[in-house]
Amino acid sequence: RKTLSSSAVQTISCSDSSTSGSFRLSFGGVASQDLPHDVSASTMKVVLSTMNVMGKNLSVQVVRLELNGNYQWKITFLSHLDLWSQEPLGILPRSDDYYSIAHLLSTNKESSSGIYPIHYTLWETGMHELTVNSGTSIVSGSSYSVEVTNSSPQASSSSATGNGLKSGIAGEQTSFKIQLRDQREAEVQAIMAKGTLIEFINE
């Protein structure tokens, strides 16, 4: 499974997310549809991905953050990189300019002064090969091996099932099953726990 990312990262920040309204984004001379002030990352990704620029739809990744009560969208471009370097994403008022919040938004490119931050997420455990490309060429000395392991079990995503959680007979063995999960994997492992109920003593 291949994971793609790029240094073409642009951040859109809102100075007052308590204000309702809409805005649009523009890229390569193409304007998006109206987006609400609290648009989700998945919705923004769909809208941008349907924008046809130079005969090809955009390929992006979008993450929405909330800082001090205000929204911030981090957009990583995976296509149209040459165009993005010359003409990055822009902000436009709502299509009818009614309840527009474009004046509350600002945009910023993360890469500057020759430094290009890369963000990526690996979803499968094991050894991965990481390479950095400039166009079709691999950047010298940028080939790495990355080992990905499961994180620690998380109680809130784990579960326990079985009759041993509900009832038992004194002196007889009973059991229940604990299913451990971490934050990302659907299931890490299953552990069968057994115990013997002692006779109840009324003191």
Tab-separated table of N, CA and C in Angstrom, residues 11-12 24 39 51-52 67 83 105 117-118 127 134 137 141 143 147 165:
chain	number	residue	atom	x	y	z
A	11	THR	N	-2.198	26.402	4.602
A	11	THR	CA	-3.090	26.491	5.752
A	11	THR	C	-4.046	27.664	5.582
A	12	ILE	N	-5.332	27.400	5.814
A	12	ILE	CA	-6.347	28.450	5.815
A	12	ILE	C	-6.838	28.615	7.250
A	24	ARG	N	-15.527	30.837	-0.570
A	24	ARG	CA	-15.129	29.961	-1.667
A	24	ARG	C	-13.608	29.899	-1.753
A	39	VAL	N	-17.004	24.181	7.623
A	39	VAL	CA	-16.937	23.040	6.716
A	39	VAL	C	-15.966	21.981	7.250
A	51	MET	N	-12.845	19.920	-8.418
A	51	MET	CA	-12.464	21.071	-9.222
A	51	MET	C	-11.538	20.621	-10.356
A	52	ASN	N	-11.973	20.846	-11.573
A	52	ASN	CA	-11.190	20.435	-12.745
A	52	ASN	C	-10.285	21.588	-13.173
A	67	LEU	N	-8.118	25.787	16.908
A	67	LEU	CA	-7.151	26.461	17.763
A	67	LEU	C	-7.811	27.659	18.425
A	83	LEU	N	1.833	24.213	-10.693
A	83	LEU	CA	0.895	25.332	-10.693
A	83	LEU	C	0.749	25.893	-9.293
A	105	LEU	N	-10.750	35.163	6.797
A	105	LEU	CA	-9.850	34.058	6.478
A	105	LEU	C	-8.508	34.560	5.967
A	117	PRO	N	8.355	21.138	5.058
A	117	PRO	CA	7.856	20.133	6.017
A	117	PRO	C	6.974	19.100	5.329
A	118	ILE	N	7.127	17.851	5.725
A	118	ILE	CA	6.337	16.744	5.161
A	118	ILE	C	5.555	16.088	6.289
A	127	MET	N	7.502	-2.913	8.026
A	127	MET	CA	8.587	-2.087	7.504
A	127	MET	C	8.130	-1.384	6.229
A	134	SER	N	11.868	14.603	-6.197
A	134	SER	CA	11.726	15.912	-6.813
A	134	SER	C	11.419	15.667	-8.277
A	137	SER	N	12.803	12.251	-9.960
A	137	SER	CA	14.106	11.856	-9.415
A	137	SER	C	14.057	11.772	-7.898
A	141	GLY	N	20.201	10.710	-0.817
A	141	GLY	CA	20.249	10.452	0.622
A	141	GLY	C	18.908	10.473	1.308
A	143	SER	N	16.421	8.043	1.067
A	143	SER	CA	15.753	6.745	1.130
A	143	SER	C	15.914	6.184	2.538
A	147	GLU	N	9.856	1.656	10.472
A	147	GLU	CA	9.127	0.552	11.100
A	147	GLU	C	7.905	1.101	11.822
A	165	LEU	N	-19.121	-12.092	32.878
A	165	LEU	CA	-19.328	-10.707	33.287
A	165	LEU	C	-20.704	-10.514	33.913
